CSV table of C-alpha atoms in Angstrom, one decimal:
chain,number,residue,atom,x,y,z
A,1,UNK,CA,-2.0,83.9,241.1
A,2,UNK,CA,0.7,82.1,243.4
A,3,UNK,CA,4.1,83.5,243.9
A,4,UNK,CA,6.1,80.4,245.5
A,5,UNK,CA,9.7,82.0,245.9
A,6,UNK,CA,8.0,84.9,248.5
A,7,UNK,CA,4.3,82.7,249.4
A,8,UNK,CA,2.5,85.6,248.5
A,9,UNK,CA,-0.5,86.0,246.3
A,10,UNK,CA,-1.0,88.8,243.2
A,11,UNK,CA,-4.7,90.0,243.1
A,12,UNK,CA,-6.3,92.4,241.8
A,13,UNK,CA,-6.8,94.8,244.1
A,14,UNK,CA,-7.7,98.5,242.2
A,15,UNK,CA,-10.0,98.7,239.5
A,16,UNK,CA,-9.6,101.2,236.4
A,17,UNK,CA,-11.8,103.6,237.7
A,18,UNK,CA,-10.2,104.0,240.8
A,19,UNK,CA,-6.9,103.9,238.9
A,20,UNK,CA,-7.8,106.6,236.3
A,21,UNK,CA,-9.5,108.8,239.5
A,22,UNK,CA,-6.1,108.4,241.4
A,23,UNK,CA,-3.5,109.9,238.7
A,24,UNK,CA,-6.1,112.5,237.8
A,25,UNK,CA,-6.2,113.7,241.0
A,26,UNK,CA,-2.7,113.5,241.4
A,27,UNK,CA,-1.9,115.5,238.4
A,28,UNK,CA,-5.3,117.9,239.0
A,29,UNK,CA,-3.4,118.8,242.8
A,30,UNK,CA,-0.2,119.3,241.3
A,31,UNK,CA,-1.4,122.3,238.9
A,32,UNK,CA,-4.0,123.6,241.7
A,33,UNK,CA,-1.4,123.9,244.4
A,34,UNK,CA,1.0,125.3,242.3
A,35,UNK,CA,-0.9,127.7,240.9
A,36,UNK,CA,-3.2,128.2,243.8
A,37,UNK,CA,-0.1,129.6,245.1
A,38,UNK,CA,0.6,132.2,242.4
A,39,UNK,CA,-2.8,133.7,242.8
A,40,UNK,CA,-2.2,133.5,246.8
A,41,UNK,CA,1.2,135.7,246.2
A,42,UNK,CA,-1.1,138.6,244.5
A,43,UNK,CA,-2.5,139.0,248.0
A,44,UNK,CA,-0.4,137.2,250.9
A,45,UNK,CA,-3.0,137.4,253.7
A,46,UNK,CA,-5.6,135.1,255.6
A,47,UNK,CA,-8.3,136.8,257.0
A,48,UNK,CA,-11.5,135.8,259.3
A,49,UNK,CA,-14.4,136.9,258.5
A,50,UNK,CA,-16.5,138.6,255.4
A,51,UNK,CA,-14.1,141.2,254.0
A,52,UNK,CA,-10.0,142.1,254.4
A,53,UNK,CA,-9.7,144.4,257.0
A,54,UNK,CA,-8.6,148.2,256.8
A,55,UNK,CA,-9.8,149.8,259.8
A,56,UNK,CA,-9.6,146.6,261.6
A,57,UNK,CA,-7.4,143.9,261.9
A,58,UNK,CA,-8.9,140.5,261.3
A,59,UNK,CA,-5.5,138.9,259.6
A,60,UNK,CA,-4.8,135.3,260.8
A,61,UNK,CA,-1.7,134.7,258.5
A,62,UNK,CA,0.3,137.1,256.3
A,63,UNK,CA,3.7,136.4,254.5
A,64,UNK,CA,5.8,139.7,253.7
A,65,UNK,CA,9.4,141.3,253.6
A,66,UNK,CA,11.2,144.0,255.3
A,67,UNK,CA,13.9,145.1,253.2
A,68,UNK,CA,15.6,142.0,252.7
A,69,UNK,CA,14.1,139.6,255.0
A,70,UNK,CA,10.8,137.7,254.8
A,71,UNK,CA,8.8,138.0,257.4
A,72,UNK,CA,5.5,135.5,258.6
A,73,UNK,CA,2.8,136.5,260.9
A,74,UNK,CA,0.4,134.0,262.6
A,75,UNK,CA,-1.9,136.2,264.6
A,76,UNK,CA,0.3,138.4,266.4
A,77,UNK,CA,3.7,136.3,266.5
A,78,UNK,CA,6.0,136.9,263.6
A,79,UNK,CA,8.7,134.6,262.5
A,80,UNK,CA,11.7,135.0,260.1
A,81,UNK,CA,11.1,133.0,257.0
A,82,UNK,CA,13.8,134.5,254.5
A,83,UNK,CA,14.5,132.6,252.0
A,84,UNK,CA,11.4,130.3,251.7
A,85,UNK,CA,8.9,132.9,252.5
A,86,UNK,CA,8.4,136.7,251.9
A,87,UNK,CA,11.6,136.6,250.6
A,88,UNK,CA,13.9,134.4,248.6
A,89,UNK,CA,15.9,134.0,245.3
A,90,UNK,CA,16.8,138.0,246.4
A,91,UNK,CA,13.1,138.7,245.6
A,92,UNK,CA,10.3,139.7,247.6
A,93,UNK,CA,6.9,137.3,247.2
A,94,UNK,CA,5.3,135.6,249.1
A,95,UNK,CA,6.4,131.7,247.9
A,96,UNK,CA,9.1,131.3,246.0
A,97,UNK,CA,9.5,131.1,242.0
A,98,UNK,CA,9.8,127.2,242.3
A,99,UNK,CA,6.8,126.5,244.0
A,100,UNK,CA,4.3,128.5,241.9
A,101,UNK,CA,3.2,128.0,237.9
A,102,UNK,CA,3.9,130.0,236.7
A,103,UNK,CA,7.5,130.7,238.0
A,104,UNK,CA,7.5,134.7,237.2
A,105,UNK,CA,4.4,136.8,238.5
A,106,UNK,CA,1.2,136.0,236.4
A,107,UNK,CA,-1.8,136.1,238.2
A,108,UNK,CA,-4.0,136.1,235.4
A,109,UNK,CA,-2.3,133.1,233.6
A,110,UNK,CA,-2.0,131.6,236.9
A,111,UNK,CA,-6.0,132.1,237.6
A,112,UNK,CA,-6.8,130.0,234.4
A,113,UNK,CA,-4.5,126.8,234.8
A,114,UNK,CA,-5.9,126.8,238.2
A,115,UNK,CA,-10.3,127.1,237.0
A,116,UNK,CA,-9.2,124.3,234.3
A,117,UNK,CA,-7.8,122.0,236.7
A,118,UNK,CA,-10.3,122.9,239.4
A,119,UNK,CA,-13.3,121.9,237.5
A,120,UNK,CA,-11.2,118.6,236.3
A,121,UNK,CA,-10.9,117.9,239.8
A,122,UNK,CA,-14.6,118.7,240.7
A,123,UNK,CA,-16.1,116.2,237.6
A,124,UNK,CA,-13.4,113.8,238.2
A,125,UNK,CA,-14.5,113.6,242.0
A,126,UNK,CA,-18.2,113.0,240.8
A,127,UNK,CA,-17.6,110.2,238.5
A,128,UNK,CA,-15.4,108.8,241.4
A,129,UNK,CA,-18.5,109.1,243.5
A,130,UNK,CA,-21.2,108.0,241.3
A,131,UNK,CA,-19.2,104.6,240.3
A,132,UNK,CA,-18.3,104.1,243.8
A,133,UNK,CA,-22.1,104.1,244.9
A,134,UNK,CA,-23.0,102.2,241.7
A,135,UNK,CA,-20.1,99.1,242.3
A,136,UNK,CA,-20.4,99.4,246.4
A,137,UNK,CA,-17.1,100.6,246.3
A,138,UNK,CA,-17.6,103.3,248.8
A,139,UNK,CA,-19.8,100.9,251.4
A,140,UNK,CA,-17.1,97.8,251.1
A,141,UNK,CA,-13.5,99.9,251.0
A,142,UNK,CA,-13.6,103.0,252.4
A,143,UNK,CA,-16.3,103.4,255.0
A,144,UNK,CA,-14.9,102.4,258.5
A,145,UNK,CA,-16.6,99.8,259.9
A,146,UNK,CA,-16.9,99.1,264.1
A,147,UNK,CA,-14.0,96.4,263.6
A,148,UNK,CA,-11.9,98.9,262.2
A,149,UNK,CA,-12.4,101.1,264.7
A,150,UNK,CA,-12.0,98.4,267.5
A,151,UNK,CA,-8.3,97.6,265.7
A,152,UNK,CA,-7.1,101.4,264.9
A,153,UNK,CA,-4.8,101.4,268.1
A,154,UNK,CA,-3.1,98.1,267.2
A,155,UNK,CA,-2.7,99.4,263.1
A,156,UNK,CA,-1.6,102.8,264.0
A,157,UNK,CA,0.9,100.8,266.3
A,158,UNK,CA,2.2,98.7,263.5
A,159,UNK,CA,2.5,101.9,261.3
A,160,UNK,CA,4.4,103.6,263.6
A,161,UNK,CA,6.8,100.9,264.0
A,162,UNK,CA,7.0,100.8,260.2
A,163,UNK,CA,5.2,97.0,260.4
A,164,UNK,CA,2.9,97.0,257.5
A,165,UNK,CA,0.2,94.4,256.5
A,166,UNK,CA,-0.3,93.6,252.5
A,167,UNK,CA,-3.7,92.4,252.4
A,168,UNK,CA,-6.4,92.6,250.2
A,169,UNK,CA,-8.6,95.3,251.8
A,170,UNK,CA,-7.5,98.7,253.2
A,171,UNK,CA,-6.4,98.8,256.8
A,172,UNK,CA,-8.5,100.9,259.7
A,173,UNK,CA,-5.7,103.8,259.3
A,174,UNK,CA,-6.1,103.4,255.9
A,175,UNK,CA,-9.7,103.6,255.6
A,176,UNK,CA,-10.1,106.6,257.8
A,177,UNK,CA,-7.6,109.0,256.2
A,178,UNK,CA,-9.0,108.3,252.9
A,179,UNK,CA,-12.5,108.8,254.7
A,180,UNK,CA,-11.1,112.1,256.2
A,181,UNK,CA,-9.6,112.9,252.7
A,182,UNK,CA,-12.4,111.7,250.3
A,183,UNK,CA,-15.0,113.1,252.5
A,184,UNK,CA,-13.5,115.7,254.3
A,185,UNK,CA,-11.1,117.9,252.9
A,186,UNK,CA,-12.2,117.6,249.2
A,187,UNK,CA,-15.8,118.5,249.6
A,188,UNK,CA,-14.1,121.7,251.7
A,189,UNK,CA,-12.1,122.6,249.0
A,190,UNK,CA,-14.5,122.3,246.5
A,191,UNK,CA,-17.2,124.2,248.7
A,192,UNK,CA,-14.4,126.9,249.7
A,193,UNK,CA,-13.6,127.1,246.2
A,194,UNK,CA,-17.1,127.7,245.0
A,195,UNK,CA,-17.7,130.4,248.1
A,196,UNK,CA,-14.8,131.9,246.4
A,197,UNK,CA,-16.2,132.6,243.0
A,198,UNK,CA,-17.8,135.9,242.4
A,199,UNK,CA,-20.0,134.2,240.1
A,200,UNK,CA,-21.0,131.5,242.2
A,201,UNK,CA,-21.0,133.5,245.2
A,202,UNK,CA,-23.6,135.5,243.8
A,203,UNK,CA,-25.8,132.8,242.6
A,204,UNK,CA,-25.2,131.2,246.0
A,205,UNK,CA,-24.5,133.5,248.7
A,206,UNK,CA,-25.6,131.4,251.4
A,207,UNK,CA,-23.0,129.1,250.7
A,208,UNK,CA,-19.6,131.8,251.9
A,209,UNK,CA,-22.2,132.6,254.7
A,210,UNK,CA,-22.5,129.3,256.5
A,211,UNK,CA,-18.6,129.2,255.7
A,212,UNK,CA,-18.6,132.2,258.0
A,213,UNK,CA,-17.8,134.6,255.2
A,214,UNK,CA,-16.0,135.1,251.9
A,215,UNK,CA,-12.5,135.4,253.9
A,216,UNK,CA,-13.0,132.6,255.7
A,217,UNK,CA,-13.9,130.7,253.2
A,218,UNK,CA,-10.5,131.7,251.4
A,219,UNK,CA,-8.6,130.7,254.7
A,220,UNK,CA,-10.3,127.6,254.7
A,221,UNK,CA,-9.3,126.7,251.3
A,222,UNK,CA,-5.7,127.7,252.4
A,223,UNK,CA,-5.9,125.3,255.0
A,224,UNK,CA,-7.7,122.7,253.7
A,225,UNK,CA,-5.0,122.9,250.6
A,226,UNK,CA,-2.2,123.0,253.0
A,227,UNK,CA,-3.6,119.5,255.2
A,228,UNK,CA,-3.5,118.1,251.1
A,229,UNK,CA,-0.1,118.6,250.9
A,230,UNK,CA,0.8,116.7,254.6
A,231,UNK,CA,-1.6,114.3,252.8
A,232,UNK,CA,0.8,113.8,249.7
A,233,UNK,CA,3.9,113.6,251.6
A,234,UNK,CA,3.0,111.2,254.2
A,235,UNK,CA,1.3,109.2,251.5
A,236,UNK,CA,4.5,109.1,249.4
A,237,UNK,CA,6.2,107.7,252.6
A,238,UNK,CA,4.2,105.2,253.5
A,239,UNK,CA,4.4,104.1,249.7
A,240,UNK,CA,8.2,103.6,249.6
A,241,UNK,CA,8.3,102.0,253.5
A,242,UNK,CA,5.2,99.3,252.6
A,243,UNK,CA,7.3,98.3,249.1
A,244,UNK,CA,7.1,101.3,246.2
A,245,UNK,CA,7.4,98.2,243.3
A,246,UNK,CA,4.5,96.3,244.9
A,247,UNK,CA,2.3,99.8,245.9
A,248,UNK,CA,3.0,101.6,242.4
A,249,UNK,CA,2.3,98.2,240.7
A,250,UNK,CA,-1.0,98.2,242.2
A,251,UNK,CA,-2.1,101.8,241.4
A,252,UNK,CA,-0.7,101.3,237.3
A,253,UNK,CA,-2.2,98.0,236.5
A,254,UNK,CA,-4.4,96.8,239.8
A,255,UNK,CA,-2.2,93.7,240.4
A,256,UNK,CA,-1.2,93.8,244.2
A,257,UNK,CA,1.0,91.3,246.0
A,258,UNK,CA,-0.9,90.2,249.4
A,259,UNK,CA,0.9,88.4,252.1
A,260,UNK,CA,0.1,84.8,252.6
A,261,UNK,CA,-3.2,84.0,254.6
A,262,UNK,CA,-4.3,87.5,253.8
A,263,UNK,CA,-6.6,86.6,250.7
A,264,UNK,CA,-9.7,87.0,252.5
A,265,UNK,CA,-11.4,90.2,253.3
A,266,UNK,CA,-11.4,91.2,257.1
């Protein structure tokens, strides 16, 4: 479909599946950070290892108050974080009450929102996977191939100089953050997940083990969670600098507005 006021062409570039797999992810993340974050606040520490520490001190992160102040610890350095952390709306918790679902102190209802959207997530994921095997969407889209590694430099370039290229595959910077994503960080935080779960941890225990331990495996998550949300917010940039009407456009209905001499696949 021509477009002769901009010389651009409208394809079709995302199919329903990947469409469908996209908002239910992005509603599925919503409802796990946020409540992944209430059950955090019921115990604000990260720890290494297979157990919390008492007699020892394997903490890598803790977020507390003193008095009135909130107070972060990374290792052994601590940092004032009152009024976003350890303490804020003149109440001491860990994240504040407008970052966690729900708002007040529930752990328990917190715990279930966050097992029904977890296991969303985790079927969601494997449908994603199964029809992207199936269609040779995973082989032709995602995976980096050695041209995109040979032009990485120059896209990363372009992106950093806010030049962006609408064509009808994904760019090498593209391709291998969604690699690092899709096969990365959400296999972790499934994985970490699972470690997490008494009943899965017993049915499974080698599984927090090669995690090195159930702690670990909960600091993981945290991070893994955390690189997610840098994920989001870069991915929201890029989305209103390459054109939010054209972008959103394609991920609602799968038309996408290429620019000219870009309609074959690189």
């Amino acid at each position: 479909m021509k477009h002769a006021d901009s010389h651009s062409t409208l394809i079709r570039k995302q199919t329903l599946v990947t469409r469908i797999t996209h908002w239910t992810w992005a509603v599925s993340m919503f409802f796990l950070l946020t409540t992944g974050l209430q059950i955090f606040n019921a115990h604000p520490i990260l720890y290494i290892g297979d157990q919390s520490g008492f007699e020892f001190n394997n903490a890598v992160l803790s977020i507390g108050s003193d008095e009135e102040r909130g107070i972060s610890t990374i290792f052994d350095v601590s940092f004032d974080t009152t009024g976003l952390f350890g303490f804020s709306e003149g109440e001491a918790r860990a994240f504040p009450t407008w970052a966690t679902i729900p708002s007040y102190t529930d752990l328990a209802t917190g715990r279930v929102i966050h097992f029904f959207f977890a296991w969303i997530f985790v079927i969601t994921i494997t449908l994603w996977a199964i029809s992207g095997l199936v269609t040779g969407h995973l082989r032709r889209n995602l995976l980096p191939t050695k041209e995109d590694l040979k032009s990485f430099g120059a896209d990363l370039r372009d992106h950093l100089r806010f030049k962006f290229h609408h064509t009808k595959t994904y760019g090498p910077l593209q391709k291998f953050t969604y690699a690092l994503v899709l096969f990365g960080l959400f296999p972790l935080i499934i994985a970490t997940g699972f470690a997490m779960s008494p009943g899965l941890n017993a049915a499974f225990p080698w599984l927090a083990e090669i995690l090195g331990g159930r702690q670990t495996a909960r600091t993981l998550h945290f991070v893994a969670a955390s690189l997610l949300v840098l994920f989001f917010l870069v991915h929201i940039l890029m989305v209103v600098l390459a054109g939010p009407i054209n972008e959103m456009r394609s991920i609602i209905t799968g038309w996408y507005r290429i620019d000219e001499g870009e309609t074959d696949v690189r």
